[in-house]
XYZ file of C-alpha atoms in Angstrom:
151
model
C -62.796 1.489 2.634
C -61.169 2.258 5.953
C -58.702 5.093 6.243
C -56.585 6.036 9.244
C -53.954 8.584 10.172
C -51.081 7.103 12.164
C -47.925 8.553 13.656
C -44.505 7.004 13.148
C -41.184 8.681 13.803
C -42.799 12.028 14.638
C -44.559 12.172 11.265
C -48.181 11.471 10.405
C -49.174 9.181 7.526
C -52.529 8.548 5.831
C -52.992 4.789 5.476
C -55.544 2.671 3.603
C -56.054 -1.073 4.020
C -54.109 -2.992 1.374
C -51.792 -0.114 0.412
C -48.097 0.418 1.088
C -46.355 3.378 2.684
C -42.727 4.358 3.180
C -41.820 5.472 6.710
C -38.497 6.304 8.349
C -36.344 3.221 8.935
C -37.771 0.916 11.618
C -35.866 -1.774 13.516
C -38.098 -4.656 12.360
C -37.123 -7.603 10.168
C -38.687 -8.134 6.745
C -41.914 -10.106 7.068
C -42.597 -9.136 10.676
C -46.072 -7.803 11.601
C -46.581 -5.036 14.174
C -49.228 -2.547 15.319
C -48.921 1.231 15.259
C -49.007 2.690 18.772
C -50.541 6.050 17.885
C -53.690 6.198 15.733
C -54.883 9.792 15.351
C -58.011 9.303 13.218
C -60.042 6.478 11.690
C -62.824 6.727 9.140
C -65.055 3.984 7.752
C -67.403 5.339 5.108
C -69.547 7.975 6.865
C -68.341 7.178 10.393
C -65.292 9.127 11.583
C -63.507 8.862 14.916
C -61.080 11.639 15.815
C -58.673 11.176 18.704
C -57.719 13.631 21.400
C -54.836 13.066 20.705
C -55.276 9.353 19.884
C -58.227 7.046 19.254
C -58.568 4.330 21.901
C -59.354 0.743 20.906
C -58.358 1.088 17.235
C -55.568 -1.069 15.833
C -53.624 -0.489 12.632
C -51.456 -3.503 11.839
C -48.758 -3.500 9.189
C -46.240 -5.937 7.732
C -42.676 -4.952 6.847
C -42.242 -5.531 3.106
C -38.745 -4.178 2.494
C -36.065 -1.725 3.581
C -35.332 0.745 0.768
C -33.228 3.829 0.103
C -34.783 7.094 -0.998
C -33.691 9.276 -3.912
C -30.274 10.897 -3.790
C -30.226 14.447 -2.489
C -27.186 16.468 -3.536
C -25.958 19.405 -1.465
C -23.505 21.726 -3.166
C -21.842 24.657 -1.420
C -20.127 27.224 -3.610
C -18.446 30.494 -2.731
C -17.238 32.403 -5.747
C -13.747 33.910 -5.838
C -12.636 31.861 -2.828
C -12.110 28.401 -4.363
C -14.663 26.798 -2.065
C -16.679 24.075 -3.755
C -18.069 21.299 -1.555
C -20.290 18.607 -3.025
C -22.006 16.046 -0.823
C -24.895 13.653 -1.122
C -27.322 11.738 1.022
C -29.833 8.895 0.603
C -32.356 8.420 3.377
C -33.303 4.920 4.581
C -36.993 3.987 4.550
C -39.058 0.964 5.577
C -41.852 -0.037 3.200
C -44.960 -1.216 5.063
C -48.070 -3.045 3.827
C -51.177 -2.038 5.799
C -53.040 -5.247 6.657
C -55.834 -4.237 9.015
C -57.541 -1.113 10.343
C -60.206 -1.567 13.029
C -61.005 -2.660 16.555
C -58.643 -5.133 18.207
C -61.014 -8.149 18.366
C -62.853 -7.464 15.114
C -62.720 -9.919 12.219
C -63.459 -8.689 8.722
C -64.274 -10.658 5.636
C -61.906 -10.101 2.752
C -63.757 -12.258 0.223
C -64.030 -9.509 -2.382
C -60.242 -9.241 -2.673
C -59.846 -13.035 -2.971
C -62.402 -13.190 -5.817
C -60.542 -10.493 -7.725
C -57.255 -12.354 -7.259
C -58.843 -15.598 -8.535
C -60.139 -13.794 -11.647
C -56.712 -12.297 -12.339
C -55.041 -15.711 -12.038
C -57.474 -17.311 -14.521
C -56.986 -14.492 -17.015
C -53.201 -14.698 -16.632
C -53.180 -18.461 -17.249
C -54.793 -18.099 -20.697
C -52.261 -17.626 -23.442
C -52.923 -14.513 -25.499
C -53.290 -14.982 -29.241
C -51.111 -12.602 -31.166
C -51.607 -12.094 -34.878
C -48.913 -10.365 -36.841
C -50.108 -7.793 -39.286
C -48.075 -6.237 -42.030
C -47.795 -2.526 -41.651
C -47.962 -0.413 -44.766
C -44.997 1.889 -45.114
C -45.965 5.478 -44.577
C -42.674 7.020 -45.623
C -42.950 10.072 -47.804
C -40.293 10.762 -50.403
C -37.798 13.325 -49.195
C -38.110 16.669 -50.934
C -34.954 18.474 -51.975
C -34.223 21.642 -50.050
C -34.221 24.805 -52.070
C -31.915 27.635 -51.099
C -32.040 31.032 -52.689
C -28.743 32.841 -52.817
C -28.709 36.564 -53.492
């Protein structure tokens, strides 16, 4: 499994091949593929390459999956005894990226293991599951009357 640390928008992100990350909004269309310009670190099993400040010759390519909005952040300013109450909110825009490839620019990697897993999932999904209905025994207990002692 290859892992890299890339920089986008002044922030650093840990990326793994085949995973998705949310970065600050980028000006790319959905479905477009691009390469990260700054790769800070790349590790492949026991081999690690650390950049000073970037690693030369390493490419991290990603595909834009979607443009999403983050969770709502509410800011509330309150000053007691002065009738100042200001409520505001904000939702940050993010771009969701799928990491396609981490490695050297001309390198080709075999992705057969992932295709086999996908084929197995499709065959399992095509089989119709057999569902048997079973009668459940009622486990209700009779309600006991409440006793109150009055003095």
